[in-house]
Amino acid sequence: MNTTQGTIYLIEETRKVSERFRVREFVVEIADNSKYPQLVKFQVTNDLCGLLDSCQAGDIVSLEFNLRGREWTSPKDGKVKYFNSLDVRALEVVADGPNAPAPITNDPLEDIPF
């Protein structure tokens, strides 16, 4: 399993690929080298699609993922292509993004107008 940390750049809607398979893709900006940050697309599948429900662009996240690859042959022309995917297995928000709503507190002293 691989790990990385970065800032969520984009979250796409969940797509239903088949009756038994759902996928949700998202892009994370990884700034290991701040001069050339990388925008990397990850995905979560099936029950893990909900991991992104409470996330938003700008959140800093820590990810655990598997690098997956497969071969596919086009039925039309027999051309072979190779695909890679970064399948996230765990996601943790390390820090909320700048557009996150302010936290709600139940401090009664905050309602006093002075």
PDB file of N, CA and C in Angstrom:
ATOM      1  N   MET A   1       0.852  -1.174   0.000  1.00  0.00           N
ATOM      2  CA  MET A   1       0.000   0.000   0.000  1.00  0.00           C
ATOM      3  C   MET A   1       0.900   1.241   0.000  1.00  0.00           C
ATOM      4  N   ASN A   2       0.493   2.249  -0.746  1.00  0.00           N
ATOM      5  CA  ASN A   2       1.212   3.511  -0.860  1.00  0.00           C
ATOM      6  C   ASN A   2       0.476   4.592  -0.080  1.00  0.00           C
ATOM      7  N   THR A   3       1.197   5.637   0.304  1.00  0.00           N
ATOM      8  CA  THR A   3       0.569   6.761   1.002  1.00  0.00           C
ATOM      9  C   THR A   3       1.047   8.070   0.394  1.00  0.00           C
ATOM     10  N   THR A   4       0.211   9.081   0.493  1.00  0.00           N
ATOM     11  CA  THR A   4       0.586  10.430   0.083  1.00  0.00           C
ATOM     12  C   THR A   4      -0.316  11.423   0.784  1.00  0.00           C
ATOM     13  N   GLN A   5       0.042  12.679   0.694  1.00  0.00           N
ATOM     14  CA  GLN A   5      -0.760  13.750   1.276  1.00  0.00           C
ATOM     15  C   GLN A   5      -0.812  14.886   0.270  1.00  0.00           C
ATOM     16  N   GLY A   6      -1.966  15.560   0.209  1.00  0.00           N
ATOM     17  CA  GLY A   6      -2.105  16.681  -0.705  1.00  0.00           C
ATOM     18  C   GLY A   6      -3.412  17.412  -0.472  1.00  0.00           C
ATOM     19  N   THR A   7      -3.710  18.332  -1.385  1.00  0.00           N
ATOM     20  CA  THR A   7      -4.903  19.169  -1.288  1.00  0.00           C
ATOM     21  C   THR A   7      -5.910  18.755  -2.346  1.00  0.00           C
ATOM     22  N   ILE A   8      -7.151  18.529  -1.926  1.00  0.00           N
ATOM     23  CA  ILE A   8      -8.182  18.161  -2.899  1.00  0.00           C
ATOM     24  C   ILE A   8      -8.394  19.322  -3.858  1.00  0.00           C
ATOM     25  N   TYR A   9      -8.313  19.029  -5.135  1.00  0.00           N
ATOM     26  CA  TYR A   9      -8.456  20.021  -6.192  1.00  0.00           C
ATOM     27  C   TYR A   9      -9.844  19.948  -6.832  1.00  0.00           C
ATOM     28  N   LEU A  10     -10.375  18.731  -6.973  1.00  0.00           N
ATOM     29  CA  LEU A  10     -11.650  18.510  -7.643  1.00  0.00           C
ATOM     30  C   LEU A  10     -12.246  17.190  -7.180  1.00  0.00           C
ATOM     31  N   ILE A  11     -13.568  17.175  -6.962  1.00  0.00           N
ATOM     32  CA  ILE A  11     -14.278  15.929  -6.625  1.00  0.00           C
ATOM     33  C   ILE A  11     -15.403  15.757  -7.638  1.00  0.00           C
ATOM     34  N   GLU A  12     -15.446  14.621  -8.311  1.00  0.00           N
ATOM     35  CA  GLU A  12     -16.493  14.337  -9.282  1.00  0.00           C
ATOM     36  C   GLU A  12     -17.634  13.573  -8.614  1.00  0.00           C
ATOM     37  N   GLU A  13     -18.764  13.546  -9.275  1.00  0.00           N
ATOM     38  CA  GLU A  13     -19.925  12.799  -8.789  1.00  0.00           C
ATOM     39  C   GLU A  13     -19.681  11.297  -8.935  1.00  0.00           C
ATOM     40  N   THR A  14     -20.376  10.503  -8.145  1.00  0.00           N
ATOM     41  CA  THR A  14     -20.291   9.051  -8.256  1.00  0.00           C
ATOM     42  C   THR A  14     -20.956   8.605  -9.553  1.00  0.00           C
ATOM     43  N   ARG A  15     -20.272   7.712 -10.283  1.00  0.00           N
ATOM     44  CA  ARG A  15     -20.834   7.146 -11.515  1.00  0.00           C
ATOM     45  C   ARG A  15     -21.167   5.685 -11.291  1.00  0.00           C
ATOM     46  N   LYS A  16     -22.330   5.286 -11.753  1.00  0.00           N
ATOM     47  CA  LYS A  16     -22.736   3.886 -11.687  1.00  0.00           C
ATOM     48  C   LYS A  16     -22.303   3.232 -13.001  1.00  0.00           C
ATOM     49  N   VAL A  17     -21.272   2.389 -12.927  1.00  0.00           N
ATOM     50  CA  VAL A  17     -20.704   1.757 -14.114  1.00  0.00           C
ATOM     51  C   VAL A  17     -21.520   0.531 -14.504  1.00  0.00           C
ATOM     52  N   SER A  18     -21.966  -0.207 -13.516  1.00  0.00           N
ATOM     53  CA  SER A  18     -22.814  -1.379 -13.743  1.00  0.00           C
ATOM     54  C   SER A  18     -23.706  -1.557 -12.520  1.00  0.00           C
ATOM     55  N   GLU A  19     -24.502  -2.568 -12.525  1.00  0.00           N
ATOM     56  CA  GLU A  19     -25.415  -2.819 -11.403  1.00  0.00           C
ATOM     57  C   GLU A  19     -24.661  -3.032 -10.087  1.00  0.00           C
ATOM     58  N   ARG A  20     -23.427  -3.549 -10.188  1.00  0.00           N
ATOM     59  CA  ARG A  20     -22.678  -3.879  -8.979  1.00  0.00           C
ATOM     60  C   ARG A  20     -21.400  -3.062  -8.796  1.00  0.00           C
ATOM     61  N   PHE A  21     -21.195  -2.042  -9.646  1.00  0.00           N
ATOM     62  CA  PHE A  21     -19.938  -1.299  -9.563  1.00  0.00           C
ATOM     63  C   PHE A  21     -20.173   0.203  -9.705  1.00  0.00           C
ATOM     64  N   ARG A  22     -19.707   0.958  -8.687  1.00  0.00           N
ATOM     65  CA  ARG A  22     -19.754   2.428  -8.697  1.00  0.00           C
ATOM     66  C   ARG A  22     -18.338   2.956  -8.526  1.00  0.00           C
ATOM     67  N   VAL A  23     -18.075   4.109  -9.124  1.00  0.00           N
ATOM     68  CA  VAL A  23     -16.748   4.716  -9.015  1.00  0.00           C
ATOM     69  C   VAL A  23     -16.907   6.231  -8.852  1.00  0.00           C
ATOM     70  N   ARG A  24     -16.011   6.811  -8.054  1.00  0.00           N
ATOM     71  CA  ARG A  24     -15.989   8.261  -7.862  1.00  0.00           C
ATOM     72  C   ARG A  24     -14.530   8.703  -7.960  1.00  0.00           C
ATOM     73  N   GLU A  25     -14.278   9.619  -8.874  1.00  0.00           N
ATOM     74  CA  GLU A  25     -12.915  10.079  -9.088  1.00  0.00           C
ATOM     75  C   GLU A  25     -12.716  11.457  -8.463  1.00  0.00           C
ATOM     76  N   PHE A  26     -11.486  11.724  -8.065  1.00  0.00           N
ATOM     77  CA  PHE A  26     -11.153  13.029  -7.508  1.00  0.00           C
ATOM     78  C   PHE A  26      -9.680  13.316  -7.784  1.00  0.00           C
ATOM     79  N   VAL A  27      -9.351  14.604  -7.797  1.00  0.00           N
ATOM     80  CA  VAL A  27      -7.992  15.035  -8.121  1.00  0.00           C
ATOM     81  C   VAL A  27      -7.384  15.678  -6.880  1.00  0.00           C
ATOM     82  N   VAL A  28      -6.141  15.305  -6.610  1.00  0.00           N
ATOM     83  CA  VAL A  28      -5.398  15.841  -5.472  1.00  0.00           C
ATOM     84  C   VAL A  28      -4.135  16.526  -5.994  1.00  0.00           C
ATOM     85  N   GLU A  29      -3.895  17.735  -5.501  1.00  0.00           N
ATOM     86  CA  GLU A  29      -2.660  18.438  -5.834  1.00  0.00           C
ATOM     87  C   GLU A  29      -1.594  18.020  -4.835  1.00  0.00           C
ATOM     88  N   ILE A  30      -0.554  17.400  -5.355  1.00  0.00           N
ATOM     89  CA  ILE A  30       0.546  16.936  -4.518  1.00  0.00           C
ATOM     90  C   ILE A  30       1.717  17.869  -4.757  1.00  0.00           C
ATOM     91  N   ALA A  31       2.148  18.538  -3.699  1.00  0.00           N
ATOM     92  CA  ALA A  31       3.177  19.573  -3.825  1.00  0.00           C
ATOM     93  C   ALA A  31       4.474  19.135  -3.168  1.00  0.00           C
ATOM     94  N   ASP A  32       4.954  17.929  -3.506  1.00  0.00           N
ATOM     95  CA  ASP A  32       6.258  17.490  -2.996  1.00  0.00           C
ATOM     96  C   ASP A  32       7.340  18.470  -3.445  1.00  0.00           C
ATOM     97  N   ASN A  33       7.171  18.978  -4.662  1.00  0.00           N
ATOM     98  CA  ASN A  33       8.068  19.983  -5.214  1.00  0.00           C
ATOM     99  C   ASN A  33       7.208  21.196  -5.510  1.00  0.00           C
ATOM    100  N   SER A  34       7.255  22.225  -4.669  1.00  0.00           N
ATOM    101  CA  SER A  34       6.330  23.347  -4.780  1.00  0.00           C
ATOM    102  C   SER A  34       6.466  24.109  -6.104  1.00  0.00           C
ATOM    103  N   LYS A  35       7.580  23.974  -6.784  1.00  0.00           N
ATOM    104  CA  LYS A  35       7.746  24.635  -8.074  1.00  0.00           C
ATOM    105  C   LYS A  35       6.905  23.955  -9.152  1.00  0.00           C
ATOM    106  N   TYR A  36       6.725  22.658  -9.043  1.00  0.00           N
ATOM    107  CA  TYR A  36       5.964  21.891 -10.021  1.00  0.00           C
ATOM    108  C   TYR A  36       4.974  20.957  -9.325  1.00  0.00           C
ATOM    109  N   PRO A  37       3.896  21.493  -8.732  1.00  0.00           N
ATOM    110  CA  PRO A  37       2.919  20.616  -8.078  1.00  0.00           C
ATOM    111  C   PRO A  37       2.245  19.719  -9.113  1.00  0.00           C
ATOM    112  N   GLN A  38       1.869  18.539  -8.695  1.00  0.00           N
ATOM    113  CA  GLN A  38       1.264  17.550  -9.575  1.00  0.00           C
ATOM    114  C   GLN A  38      -0.218  17.398  -9.261  1.00  0.00           C
ATOM    115  N   LEU A  39      -1.062  17.364 -10.301  1.00  0.00           N
ATOM    116  CA  LEU A  39      -2.484  17.083 -10.144  1.00  0.00           C
ATOM    117  C   LEU A  39      -2.688  15.621 -10.497  1.00  0.00           C
ATOM    118  N   VAL A  40      -3.032  14.814  -9.486  1.00  0.00           N
ATOM    119  CA  VAL A  40      -3.105  13.362  -9.639  1.00  0.00           C
ATOM    120  C   VAL A  40      -4.540  12.900  -9.419  1.00  0.00           C
ATOM    121  N   LYS A  41      -5.052  12.083 -10.360  1.00  0.00           N
ATOM    122  CA  LYS A  41      -6.422  11.574 -10.244  1.00  0.00           C
ATOM    123  C   LYS A  41      -6.422  10.247  -9.479  1.00  0.00           C
ATOM    124  N   PHE A  42      -7.250  10.189  -8.445  1.00  0.00           N
ATOM    125  CA  PHE A  42      -7.466   8.983  -7.652  1.00  0.00           C
ATOM    126  C   PHE A  42      -8.904   8.544  -7.834  1.00  0.00           C
ATOM    127  N   GLN A  43      -9.222   7.346  -7.361  1.00  0.00           N
ATOM    128  CA  GLN A  43     -10.607   6.893  -7.394  1.00  0.00           C
ATOM    129  C   GLN A  43     -10.928   6.069  -6.159  1.00  0.00           C
ATOM    130  N   VAL A  44     -12.213   6.112  -5.804  1.00  0.00           N
ATOM    131  CA  VAL A  44     -12.760   5.208  -4.788  1.00  0.00           C
ATOM    132  C   VAL A  44     -13.881   4.434  -5.473  1.00  0.00           C
ATOM    133  N   THR A  45     -14.137   3.231  -5.003  1.00  0.00           N
ATOM    134  CA  THR A  45     -15.145   2.392  -5.637  1.00  0.00           C
ATOM    135  C   THR A  45     -16.138   1.855  -4.613  1.00  0.00           C
ATOM    136  N   ASN A  46     -17.328   1.563  -5.120  1.00  0.00           N
ATOM    137  CA  ASN A  46     -18.415   0.940  -4.369  1.00  0.00           C
ATOM    138  C   ASN A  46     -18.646   1.593  -3.012  1.00  0.00           C
ATOM    139  N   ASP A  47     -18.550   0.855  -1.919  1.00  0.00           N
ATOM    140  CA  ASP A  47     -18.863   1.393  -0.587  1.00  0.00           C
ATOM    141  C   ASP A  47     -17.937   2.538  -0.172  1.00  0.00           C
ATOM    142  N   LEU A  48     -16.750   2.631  -0.763  1.00  0.00           N
ATOM    143  CA  LEU A  48     -15.811   3.677  -0.387  1.00  0.00           C
ATOM    144  C   LEU A  48     -16.130   5.028  -1.040  1.00  0.00           C
ATOM    145  N   CYS A  49     -17.094   5.068  -1.965  1.00  0.00           N
ATOM    146  CA  CYS A  49     -17.473   6.338  -2.609  1.00  0.00           C
ATOM    147  C   CYS A  49     -17.920   7.369  -1.566  1.00  0.00           C
ATOM    148  N   GLY A  50     -18.491   6.916  -0.467  1.00  0.00           N
ATOM    149  CA  GLY A  50     -18.953   7.808   0.593  1.00  0.00           C
ATOM    150  C   GLY A  50     -17.839   8.513   1.346  1.00  0.00           C
ATOM    151  N   LEU A  51     -16.586   8.056   1.192  1.00  0.00           N
ATOM    152  CA  LEU A  51     -15.467   8.713   1.872  1.00  0.00           C
ATOM    153  C   LEU A  51     -15.357  10.185   1.491  1.00  0.00           C
ATOM    154  N   LEU A  52     -15.821  10.539   0.294  1.00  0.00           N
ATOM    155  CA  LEU A  52     -15.675  11.908  -0.196  1.00  0.00           C
ATOM    156  C   LEU A  52     -16.862  12.806   0.126  1.00  0.00           C
ATOM    157  N   ASP A  53     -17.918  12.250   0.718  1.00  0.00           N
ATOM    158  CA  ASP A  53     -19.125  13.031   0.980  1.00  0.00           C
ATOM    159  C   ASP A  53     -18.881  14.237   1.878  1.00  0.00           C
ATOM    160  N   SER A  54     -17.977  14.122   2.813  1.00  0.00           N
ATOM    161  CA  SER A  54     -17.727  15.235   3.740  1.00  0.00           C
ATOM    162  C   SER A  54     -16.494  16.051   3.354  1.00  0.00           C
ATOM    163  N   CYS A  55     -15.948  15.777   2.173  1.00  0.00           N
ATOM    164  CA  CYS A  55     -14.760  16.500   1.709  1.00  0.00           C
ATOM    165  C   CYS A  55     -15.141  17.575   0.708  1.00  0.00           C
ATOM    166  N   GLN A  56     -14.255  18.554   0.557  1.00  0.00           N
ATOM    167  CA  GLN A  56     -14.457  19.603  -0.438  1.00  0.00           C
ATOM    168  C   GLN A  56     -13.100  20.057  -0.966  1.00  0.00           C
ATOM    169  N   ALA A  57     -13.133  20.755  -2.106  1.00  0.00           N
ATOM    170  CA  ALA A  57     -11.904  21.289  -2.679  1.00  0.00           C
ATOM    171  C   ALA A  57     -11.224  22.191  -1.650  1.00  0.00           C
ATOM    172  N   GLY A  58      -9.922  22.050  -1.530  1.00  0.00           N
ATOM    173  CA  GLY A  58      -9.151  22.830  -0.570  1.00  0.00           C
ATOM    174  C   GLY A  58      -8.788  22.056   0.681  1.00  0.00           C
ATOM    175  N   ASP A  59      -9.510  20.965   0.978  1.00  0.00           N
ATOM    176  CA  ASP A  59      -9.174  20.144   2.140  1.00  0.00           C
ATOM    177  C   ASP A  59      -7.818  19.464   1.923  1.00  0.00           C
ATOM    178  N   ILE A  60      -7.023  19.423   2.969  1.00  0.00           N
ATOM    179  CA  ILE A  60      -5.759  18.688   2.920  1.00  0.00           C
ATOM    180  C   ILE A  60      -6.038  17.287   3.433  1.00  0.00           C
ATOM    181  N   VAL A  61      -5.667  16.283   2.632  1.00  0.00           N
ATOM    182  CA  VAL A  61      -5.991  14.904   2.961  1.00  0.00           C
ATOM    183  C   VAL A  61      -4.750  14.019   2.939  1.00  0.00           C
ATOM    184  N   SER A  62      -4.833  12.961   3.720  1.00  0.00           N
ATOM    185  CA  SER A  62      -3.838  11.903   3.710  1.00  0.00           C
ATOM    186  C   SER A  62      -4.515  10.679   3.100  1.00  0.00           C
ATOM    187  N   LEU A  63      -3.837  10.030   2.141  1.00  0.00           N
ATOM    188  CA  LEU A  63      -4.436   8.912   1.405  1.00  0.00           C
ATOM    189  C   LEU A  63      -3.593   7.654   1.513  1.00  0.00           C
ATOM    190  N   GLU A  64      -4.275   6.513   1.584  1.00  0.00           N
ATOM    191  CA  GLU A  64      -3.639   5.214   1.401  1.00  0.00           C
ATOM    192  C   GLU A  64      -4.254   4.631   0.148  1.00  0.00           C
ATOM    193  N   PHE A  65      -3.411   4.166  -0.789  1.00  0.00           N
ATOM    194  CA  PHE A  65      -3.941   3.702  -2.064  1.00  0.00           C
ATOM    195  C   PHE A  65      -3.111   2.562  -2.637  1.00  0.00           C
ATOM    196  N   ASN A  66      -3.729   1.827  -3.559  1.00  0.00           N
ATOM    197  CA  ASN A  66      -3.065   0.770  -4.309  1.00  0.00           C
ATOM    198  C   ASN A  66      -2.934   1.225  -5.757  1.00  0.00           C
ATOM    199  N   LEU A  67      -1.784   0.954  -6.355  1.00  0.00           N
ATOM    200  CA  LEU A  67      -1.579   1.207  -7.771  1.00  0.00           C
ATOM    201  C   LEU A  67      -2.041  -0.031  -8.520  1.00  0.00           C
ATOM    202  N   ARG A  68      -3.001   0.157  -9.427  1.00  0.00           N
ATOM    203  CA  ARG A  68      -3.582  -0.967 -10.173  1.00  0.00           C
ATOM    204  C   ARG A  68      -3.365  -0.743 -11.665  1.00  0.00           C
ATOM    205  N   GLY A  69      -3.261  -1.794 -12.436  1.00  0.00           N
ATOM    206  CA  GLY A  69      -3.100  -1.689 -13.880  1.00  0.00           C
ATOM    207  C   GLY A  69      -3.750  -2.872 -14.569  1.00  0.00           C
ATOM    208  N   ARG A  70      -4.172  -2.631 -15.817  1.00  0.00           N
ATOM    209  CA  ARG A  70      -4.779  -3.732 -16.567  1.00  0.00           C
ATOM    210  C   ARG A  70      -4.566  -3.527 -18.057  1.00  0.00           C
ATOM    211  N   GLU A  71      -4.716  -4.592 -18.782  1.00  0.00           N
ATOM    212  CA  GLU A  71      -4.614  -4.587 -20.238  1.00  0.00           C
ATOM    213  C   GLU A  71      -6.010  -4.698 -20.830  1.00  0.00           C
ATOM    214  N   TRP A  72      -6.254  -4.000 -21.930  1.00  0.00           N
ATOM    215  CA  TRP A  72      -7.551  -4.053 -22.609  1.00  0.00           C
ATOM    216  C   TRP A  72      -7.308  -4.117 -24.107  1.00  0.00           C
ATOM    217  N   THR A  73      -8.025  -4.999 -24.790  1.00  0.00           N
ATOM    218  CA  THR A  73      -7.911  -5.137 -26.238  1.00  0.00           C
ATOM    219  C   THR A  73      -9.184  -4.616 -26.881  1.00  0.00           C
ATOM    220  N   SER A  74      -9.030  -3.696 -27.819  1.00  0.00           N
ATOM    221  CA  SER A  74     -10.170  -3.119 -28.527  1.00  0.00           C
ATOM    222  C   SER A  74     -10.825  -4.182 -29.405  1.00  0.00           C
ATOM    223  N   PRO A  75     -12.138  -4.379 -29.273  1.00  0.00           N
ATOM    224  CA  PRO A  75     -12.812  -5.376 -30.114  1.00  0.00           C
ATOM    225  C   PRO A  75     -12.875  -4.940 -31.586  1.00  0.00           C
ATOM    226  N   LYS A  76     -12.756  -3.635 -31.839  1.00  0.00           N
ATOM    227  CA  LYS A  76     -12.846  -3.134 -33.213  1.00  0.00           C
ATOM    228  C   LYS A  76     -11.587  -3.421 -34.029  1.00  0.00           C
ATOM    229  N   ASP A  77     -10.423  -3.044 -33.483  1.00  0.00           N
ATOM    230  CA  ASP A  77      -9.198  -3.168 -34.267  1.00  0.00           C
ATOM    231  C   ASP A  77      -8.135  -4.052 -33.618  1.00  0.00           C
ATOM    232  N   GLY A  78      -8.432  -4.630 -32.462  1.00  0.00           N
ATOM    233  CA  GLY A  78      -7.491  -5.527 -31.800  1.00  0.00           C
ATOM    234  C   GLY A  78      -6.306  -4.837 -31.155  1.00  0.00           C
ATOM    235  N   LYS A  79      -6.339  -3.488 -31.103  1.00  0.00           N
ATOM    236  CA  LYS A  79      -5.258  -2.739 -30.468  1.00  0.00           C
ATOM    237  C   LYS A  79      -5.269  -2.969 -28.963  1.00  0.00           C
ATOM    238  N   VAL A  80      -4.099  -3.160 -28.402  1.00  0.00           N
ATOM    239  CA  VAL A  80      -3.957  -3.376 -26.965  1.00  0.00           C
ATOM    240  C   VAL A  80      -3.616  -2.046 -26.303  1.00  0.00           C
ATOM    241  N   LYS A  81      -4.324  -1.746 -25.226  1.00  0.00           N
ATOM    242  CA  LYS A  81      -4.064  -0.537 -24.441  1.00  0.00           C
ATOM    243  C   LYS A  81      -3.877  -0.937 -22.977  1.00  0.00           C
ATOM    244  N   TYR A  82      -3.171  -0.080 -22.247  1.00  0.00           N
ATOM    245  CA  TYR A  82      -2.922  -0.326 -20.837  1.00  0.00           C
ATOM    246  C   TYR A  82      -3.473   0.832 -20.018  1.00  0.00           C
ATOM    247  N   PHE A  83      -4.109   0.512 -18.910  1.00  0.00           N
ATOM    248  CA  PHE A  83      -4.726   1.505 -18.035  1.00  0.00           C
ATOM    249  C   PHE A  83      -4.183   1.348 -16.627  1.00  0.00           C
ATOM    250  N   ASN A  84      -4.006   2.480 -15.960  1.00  0.00           N
ATOM    251  CA  ASN A  84      -3.594   2.502 -14.555  1.00  0.00           C
ATOM    252  C   ASN A  84      -4.664   3.190 -13.733  1.00  0.00           C
ATOM    253  N   SER A  85      -4.791   2.816 -12.481  1.00  0.00           N
ATOM    254  CA  SER A  85      -5.677   3.523 -11.562  1.00  0.00           C
ATOM    255  C   SER A  85      -5.048   3.528 -10.175  1.00  0.00           C
ATOM    256  N   LEU A  86      -5.358   4.582  -9.440  1.00  0.00           N
ATOM    257  CA  LEU A  86      -4.908   4.716  -8.059  1.00  0.00           C
ATOM    258  C   LEU A  86      -6.142   4.542  -7.187  1.00  0.00           C
ATOM    259  N   ASP A  87      -6.320   3.344  -6.651  1.00  0.00           N
ATOM    260  CA  ASP A  87      -7.505   2.990  -5.869  1.00  0.00           C
ATOM    261  C   ASP A  87      -7.294   3.308  -4.394  1.00  0.00           C
ATOM    262  N   VAL A  88      -8.025   4.302  -3.901  1.00  0.00           N
ATOM    263  CA  VAL A  88      -7.889   4.736  -2.513  1.00  0.00           C
ATOM    264  C   VAL A  88      -8.587   3.731  -1.592  1.00  0.00           C
ATOM    265  N   ARG A  89      -7.900   3.355  -0.527  1.00  0.00           N
ATOM    266  CA  ARG A  89      -8.434   2.430   0.472  1.00  0.00           C
ATOM    267  C   ARG A  89      -8.730   3.131   1.784  1.00  0.00           C
ATOM    268  N   ALA A  90      -8.093   4.283   2.025  1.00  0.00           N
ATOM    269  CA  ALA A  90      -8.343   5.050   3.247  1.00  0.00           C
ATOM    270  C   ALA A  90      -8.059   6.520   2.949  1.00  0.00           C
ATOM    271  N   LEU A  91      -8.882   7.383   3.529  1.00  0.00           N
ATOM    272  CA  LEU A  91      -8.746   8.825   3.331  1.00  0.00           C
ATOM    273  C   LEU A  91      -9.029   9.504   4.651  1.00  0.00           C
ATOM    274  N   GLU A  92      -8.151  10.441   5.035  1.00  0.00           N
ATOM    275  CA  GLU A  92      -8.341  11.202   6.269  1.00  0.00           C
ATOM    276  C   GLU A  92      -8.127  12.679   5.971  1.00  0.00           C
ATOM    277  N   VAL A  93      -9.081  13.509   6.392  1.00  0.00           N
ATOM    278  CA  VAL A  93      -8.914  14.953   6.242  1.00  0.00           C
ATOM    279  C   VAL A  93      -7.970  15.418   7.343  1.00  0.00           C
ATOM    280  N   VAL A  94      -6.848  15.992   6.948  1.00  0.00           N
ATOM    281  CA  VAL A  94      -5.842  16.477   7.884  1.00  0.00           C
ATOM    282  C   VAL A  94      -6.165  17.905   8.310  1.00  0.00           C
ATOM    283  N   ALA A  95      -6.649  18.712   7.343  1.00  0.00           N
ATOM    284  CA  ALA A  95      -7.027  20.105   7.629  1.00  0.00           C
ATOM    285  C   ALA A  95      -8.118  20.523   6.665  1.00  0.00           C
ATOM    286  N   ASP A  96      -9.115  21.259   7.176  1.00  0.00           N
ATOM    287  CA  ASP A  96     -10.183  21.764   6.327  1.00  0.00           C
ATOM    288  C   ASP A  96      -9.640  22.833   5.403  1.00  0.00           C
ATOM    289  N   GLY A  97     -10.245  22.904   4.223  1.00  0.00           N
ATOM    290  CA  GLY A  97      -9.852  23.907   3.244  1.00  0.00           C
ATOM    291  C   GLY A  97     -10.310  25.298   3.636  1.00  0.00           C
ATOM    292  N   PRO A  98      -9.854  26.299   2.910  1.00  0.00           N
ATOM    293  CA  PRO A  98     -10.187  27.692   3.245  1.00  0.00           C
ATOM    294  C   PRO A  98     -11.657  28.030   3.045  1.00  0.00           C
ATOM    295  N   ASN A  99     -12.384  27.252   2.261  1.00  0.00           N
ATOM    296  CA  ASN A  99     -13.794  27.530   2.011  1.00  0.00           C
ATOM    297  C   ASN A  99     -14.725  26.749   2.931  1.00  0.00           C
ATOM    298  N   ALA A 100     -14.154  26.054   3.897  1.00  0.00           N
ATOM    299  CA  ALA A 100     -14.969  25.262   4.816  1.00  0.00           C
ATOM    300  C   ALA A 100     -15.812  26.175   5.702  1.00  0.00           C
ATOM    301  N   PRO A 101     -17.031  25.756   6.022  1.00  0.00           N
ATOM    302  CA  PRO A 101     -17.850  26.581   6.908  1.00  0.00           C
ATOM    303  C   PRO A 101     -17.240  26.654   8.304  1.00  0.00           C
ATOM    304  N   ALA A 102     -17.514  27.750   8.994  1.00  0.00           N
ATOM    305  CA  ALA A 102     -17.005  27.910  10.353  1.00  0.00           C
ATOM    306  C   ALA A 102     -17.607  26.845  11.255  1.00  0.00           C
ATOM    307  N   PRO A 103     -16.851  26.336  12.209  1.00  0.00           N
ATOM    308  CA  PRO A 103     -17.397  25.322  13.103  1.00  0.00           C
ATOM    309  C   PRO A 103     -18.522  25.896  13.964  1.00  0.00           C
ATOM    310  N   ILE A 104     -19.491  25.054  14.248  1.00  0.00           N
ATOM    311  CA  ILE A 104     -20.624  25.451  15.094  1.00  0.00           C
ATOM    312  C   ILE A 104     -20.260  25.154  16.540  1.00  0.00           C
ATOM    313  N   THR A 105     -20.450  26.143  17.397  1.00  0.00           N
ATOM    314  CA  THR A 105     -20.164  25.929  18.818  1.00  0.00           C
ATOM    315  C   THR A 105     -21.447  26.139  19.606  1.00  0.00           C
ATOM    316  N   ASN A 106     -21.488  25.597  20.773  1.00  0.00           N
ATOM    317  CA  ASN A 106     -22.644  25.734  21.648  1.00  0.00           C
ATOM    318  C   ASN A 106     -22.306  26.588  22.869  1.00  0.00           C
ATOM    319  N   ASP A 107     -21.444  27.566  22.670  1.00  0.00           N
ATOM    320  CA  ASP A 107     -21.022  28.434  23.751  1.00  0.00           C
ATOM    321  C   ASP A 107     -22.039  29.544  23.948  1.00  0.00           C
ATOM    322  N   PRO A 108     -22.794  29.565  25.057  1.00  0.00           N
ATOM    323  CA  PRO A 108     -23.818  30.590  25.262  1.00  0.00           C
ATOM    324  C   PRO A 108     -23.259  32.004  25.354  1.00  0.00           C
ATOM    325  N   LEU A 109     -21.986  32.167  25.683  1.00  0.00           N
ATOM    326  CA  LEU A 109     -21.389  33.492  25.786  1.00  0.00           C
ATOM    327  C   LEU A 109     -21.200  34.148  24.405  1.00  0.00           C
ATOM    328  N   GLU A 110     -21.218  33.341  23.338  1.00  0.00           N
ATOM    329  CA  GLU A 110     -21.064  33.909  22.006  1.00  0.00           C
ATOM    330  C   GLU A 110     -22.288  34.706  21.570  1.00  0.00           C
ATOM    331  N   ASP A 111     -23.433  34.493  22.186  1.00  0.00           N
ATOM    332  CA  ASP A 111     -24.659  35.190  21.808  1.00  0.00           C
ATOM    333  C   ASP A 111     -24.808  36.538  22.513  1.00  0.00           C
ATOM    334  N   ILE A 112     -23.929  36.850  23.438  1.00  0.00           N
ATOM    335  CA  ILE A 112     -24.004  38.107  24.159  1.00  0.00           C
ATOM    336  C   ILE A 112     -23.489  39.225  23.254  1.00  0.00           C
ATOM    337  N   PRO A 113     -24.289  40.312  23.041  1.00  0.00           N
ATOM    338  CA  PRO A 113     -23.920  41.327  22.040  1.00  0.00           C
ATOM    339  C   PRO A 113     -22.977  42.415  22.537  1.00  0.00           C
ATOM    340  N   PHE A 114     -21.990  42.120  23.342  1.00  0.00           N
ATOM    341  CA  PHE A 114     -21.025  43.140  23.748  1.00  0.00           C
ATOM    342  C   PHE A 114     -19.632  42.587  23.715  1.00  0.00           C
TER     343      PHE A 114
END
